[in-house]
PDB file of C-alpha atoms in Angstrom:
ATOM      1  CA  MET A  10       3.417 -42.968 -21.004  1.00  0.00           C
ATOM      2  CA  LYS A  11       0.364 -45.700 -21.505  1.00  0.00           C
ATOM      3  CA  TYR A  12       3.265 -48.670 -21.243  1.00  0.00           C
ATOM      4  CA  LEU A  13       4.355 -46.798 -17.958  1.00  0.00           C
ATOM      5  CA  LEU A  14       0.531 -46.572 -16.027  1.00  0.00           C
ATOM      6  CA  VAL A  15       0.102 -50.140 -16.486  1.00  0.00           C
ATOM      7  CA  LEU A  16       3.371 -51.463 -15.140  1.00  0.00           C
ATOM      8  CA  LEU A  17       3.100 -48.951 -11.934  1.00  0.00           C
ATOM      9  CA  ILE A  18      -0.584 -51.056 -11.160  1.00  0.00           C
ATOM     10  CA  GLY A  19       1.433 -54.105 -11.651  1.00  0.00           C
ATOM     11  CA  VAL A  20       4.093 -53.131  -9.356  1.00  0.00           C
ATOM     12  CA  ALA A  21       1.456 -51.727  -7.117  1.00  0.00           C
ATOM     13  CA  ALA A  22      -0.826 -55.114  -7.418  1.00  0.00           C
ATOM     14  CA  MET A  23       2.339 -57.530  -6.935  1.00  0.00           C
ATOM     15  CA  THR A  24       3.723 -55.694  -3.494  1.00  0.00           C
ATOM     16  CA  GLY A  25      -0.399 -55.327  -2.647  1.00  0.00           C
ATOM     17  CA  SER A  26       0.177 -51.674  -1.439  1.00  0.00           C
ATOM     18  CA  ARG A  27      -3.015 -49.786  -0.303  1.00  0.00           C
ATOM     19  CA  PRO A  28      -3.491 -46.007   0.270  1.00  0.00           C
ATOM     20  CA  ALA A  29      -1.796 -44.869   2.880  1.00  0.00           C
ATOM     21  CA  GLN A  30      -4.869 -43.720   5.084  1.00  0.00           C
ATOM     22  CA  ALA A  31      -6.003 -47.329   4.235  1.00  0.00           C
ATOM     23  CA  GLN A  32      -2.815 -48.857   5.826  1.00  0.00           C
ATOM     24  CA  ASN A  33      -2.730 -46.980   8.985  1.00  0.00           C
ATOM     25  CA  ALA A  34      -6.669 -46.563   9.880  1.00  0.00           C
ATOM     26  CA  HIS A  35      -7.953 -46.465  13.721  1.00  0.00           C
ATOM     27  CA  PRO A  36     -10.044 -48.703  14.594  1.00  0.00           C
ATOM     28  CA  CYS A  37     -12.014 -46.339  15.799  1.00  0.00           C
ATOM     29  CA  ALA A  38     -12.123 -44.018  12.872  1.00  0.00           C
ATOM     30  CA  ALA A  39     -15.211 -44.149  11.454  1.00  0.00           C
ATOM     31  CA  GLU A  40     -16.822 -43.455  14.827  1.00  0.00           C
ATOM     32  CA  ALA A  41     -14.227 -40.547  15.750  1.00  0.00           C
ATOM     33  CA  ILE A  42     -16.195 -38.826  12.239  1.00  0.00           C
ATOM     34  CA  ALA A  43     -19.715 -39.209  12.958  1.00  0.00           C
ATOM     35  CA  GLN A  44     -19.092 -38.191  17.132  1.00  0.00           C
ATOM     36  CA  ALA A  45     -17.353 -35.020  14.890  1.00  0.00           C
ATOM     37  CA  GLY A  46     -20.293 -34.465  12.959  1.00  0.00           C
ATOM     38  CA  LYS A  47     -22.597 -34.721  16.658  1.00  0.00           C
ATOM     39  CA  LEU A  48     -20.353 -32.525  18.521  1.00  0.00           C
ATOM     40  CA  LEU A  49     -19.890 -30.073  15.730  1.00  0.00           C
ATOM     41  CA  ARG A  50     -23.773 -30.044  15.165  1.00  0.00           C
ATOM     42  CA  PHE A  51     -24.479 -29.235  19.327  1.00  0.00           C
ATOM     43  CA  HIS A  52     -22.056 -26.641  18.885  1.00  0.00           C
ATOM     44  CA  SER A  53     -23.960 -24.940  16.203  1.00  0.00           C
ATOM     45  CA  ASP A  54     -27.440 -25.678  17.568  1.00  0.00           C
ATOM     46  CA  ASN A  55     -27.898 -28.236  14.275  1.00  0.00           C
ATOM     47  CA  ASP A  56     -27.129 -25.685  11.648  1.00  0.00           C
ATOM     48  CA  ASP A  57     -27.844 -27.177   8.394  1.00  0.00           C
ATOM     49  CA  ARG A  58     -24.667 -26.295   6.478  1.00  0.00           C
ATOM     50  CA  ILE A  59     -22.339 -28.259   8.321  1.00  0.00           C
ATOM     51  CA  ARG A  60     -19.787 -30.535   6.713  1.00  0.00           C
ATOM     52  CA  ILE A  61     -17.638 -33.195   8.171  1.00  0.00           C
ATOM     53  CA  GLU A  62     -14.225 -34.676   6.219  1.00  0.00           C
ATOM     54  CA  ASP A  63     -14.663 -37.965   5.509  1.00  0.00           C
ATOM     55  CA  ARG A  64     -10.873 -39.107   7.303  1.00  0.00           C
ATOM     56  CA  ALA A  65      -9.858 -39.158  10.558  1.00  0.00           C
ATOM     57  CA  ARG A  66      -6.097 -38.457  11.393  1.00  0.00           C
ATOM     58  CA  THR A  67      -4.550 -40.141  14.121  1.00  0.00           C
ATOM     59  CA  ILE A  68      -2.550 -37.407  15.610  1.00  0.00           C
ATOM     60  CA  GLY A  69      -0.515 -39.336  19.035  1.00  0.00           C
ATOM     61  CA  THR A  70      -0.978 -41.131  23.061  1.00  0.00           C
ATOM     62  CA  ILE A  71      -1.710 -38.765  25.600  1.00  0.00           C
ATOM     63  CA  ARG A  72      -1.478 -39.887  29.166  1.00  0.00           C
ATOM     64  CA  ALA A  73      -4.163 -40.539  31.705  1.00  0.00           C
ATOM     65  CA  ILE A  74      -3.739 -38.120  34.603  1.00  0.00           C
ATOM     66  CA  ARG A  75      -4.006 -40.826  37.231  1.00  0.00           C
ATOM     67  CA  GLY A  76      -2.307 -44.335  36.275  1.00  0.00           C
ATOM     68  CA  ASN A  77      -0.722 -45.907  33.278  1.00  0.00           C
ATOM     69  CA  ALA A  78      -3.415 -45.644  30.607  1.00  0.00           C
ATOM     70  CA  ARG A  79      -2.707 -44.033  26.689  1.00  0.00           C
ATOM     71  CA  TYR A  80      -5.426 -42.681  25.009  1.00  0.00           C
ATOM     72  CA  ASP A  81      -5.248 -42.171  21.214  1.00  0.00           C
ATOM     73  CA  VAL A  82      -6.438 -38.884  19.978  1.00  0.00           C
ATOM     74  CA  LEU A  83      -8.479 -38.668  16.460  1.00  0.00           C
ATOM     75  CA  GLU A  84      -8.608 -35.347  14.323  1.00  0.00           C
ATOM     76  CA  VAL A  85     -11.439 -34.534  12.126  1.00  0.00           C
ATOM     77  CA  LEU A  86     -12.222 -31.515  10.352  1.00  0.00           C
ATOM     78  CA  GLY A  87     -15.191 -30.168   9.429  1.00  0.00           C
ATOM     79  CA  THR A  88     -17.178 -27.174   8.099  1.00  0.00           C
ATOM     80  CA  ILE A  89     -19.949 -24.729   9.033  1.00  0.00           C
ATOM     81  CA  TYR A  90     -20.853 -22.300   6.239  1.00  0.00           C
ATOM     82  CA  ARG A  91     -17.329 -20.352   5.724  1.00  0.00           C
ATOM     83  CA  GLY A  92     -15.539 -21.146   9.414  1.00  0.00           C
ATOM     84  CA  SER A  93     -13.071 -24.016   9.890  1.00  0.00           C
ATOM     85  CA  TYR A  94     -13.042 -26.761  12.938  1.00  0.00           C
ATOM     86  CA  ARG A  95     -10.880 -29.124  14.424  1.00  0.00           C
ATOM     87  CA  MET A  96     -12.512 -31.633  16.737  1.00  0.00           C
ATOM     88  CA  ARG A  97     -10.077 -33.868  18.295  1.00  0.00           C
ATOM     89  CA  LEU A  98     -12.044 -36.752  19.600  1.00  0.00           C
ATOM     90  CA  ILE A  99      -9.744 -39.179  22.581  1.00  0.00           C
ATOM     91  CA  TYR A 100     -10.472 -42.950  22.484  1.00  0.00           C
ATOM     92  CA  ALA A 101      -9.232 -45.111  25.623  1.00  0.00           C
ATOM     93  CA  GLN A 102      -6.517 -47.485  24.587  1.00  0.00           C
ATOM     94  CA  LEU A 103      -9.590 -50.381  24.826  1.00  0.00           C
ATOM     95  CA  PRO A 104     -10.661 -53.438  22.570  1.00  0.00           C
ATOM     96  CA  GLY A 105     -13.957 -51.217  21.064  1.00  0.00           C
ATOM     97  CA  CYS A 106     -13.667 -47.566  20.695  1.00  0.00           C
ATOM     98  CA  VAL A 107     -14.739 -45.584  24.266  1.00  0.00           C
ATOM     99  CA  LEU A 108     -14.962 -41.901  24.041  1.00  0.00           C
ATOM    100  CA  MET A 109     -12.927 -40.207  26.726  1.00  0.00           C
ATOM    101  CA  GLY A 110     -13.106 -36.921  25.429  1.00  0.00           C
ATOM    102  CA  GLN A 111     -13.093 -34.633  22.802  1.00  0.00           C
ATOM    103  CA  GLU A 112     -12.986 -30.759  21.975  1.00  0.00           C
ATOM    104  CA  VAL A 113     -13.877 -28.661  19.297  1.00  0.00           C
ATOM    105  CA  LEU A 114     -11.565 -25.761  18.301  1.00  0.00           C
ATOM    106  CA  GLU A 115     -12.507 -23.049  15.459  1.00  0.00           C
ATOM    107  CA  ASP A 116      -9.979 -22.214  13.281  1.00  0.00           C
ATOM    108  CA  ALA A 117      -9.830 -18.546  13.326  1.00  0.00           C
ATOM    109  CA  ILE A 118      -7.361 -15.650  12.923  1.00  0.00           C
ATOM    110  CA  LEU A 119      -7.007 -13.469  15.735  1.00  0.00           C
TER     111      LEU A 119
END
């Protein structure tokens, strides 16, 4: 078992592989995580029990209302006490992180 672990570490070092999250990280991921925290605090009147996940997942692109522009949609999950929330932050495909829209949705069973 010890030799297998050493072999796997050696192969990973030779191929230069990194975790999938690091390879596919969106340039605005850190900005999206920070913005998701602000958004959830705003919607909860600054509740101190807010927890935001430390990763943003790119879920696709959407088309602009007018013109040919496309926007990247990043999703960040968070909680307030026992409630779960999904924040989607919409960024323009421009240099820098230009936030164009945002949504927050409670993960509730109705």
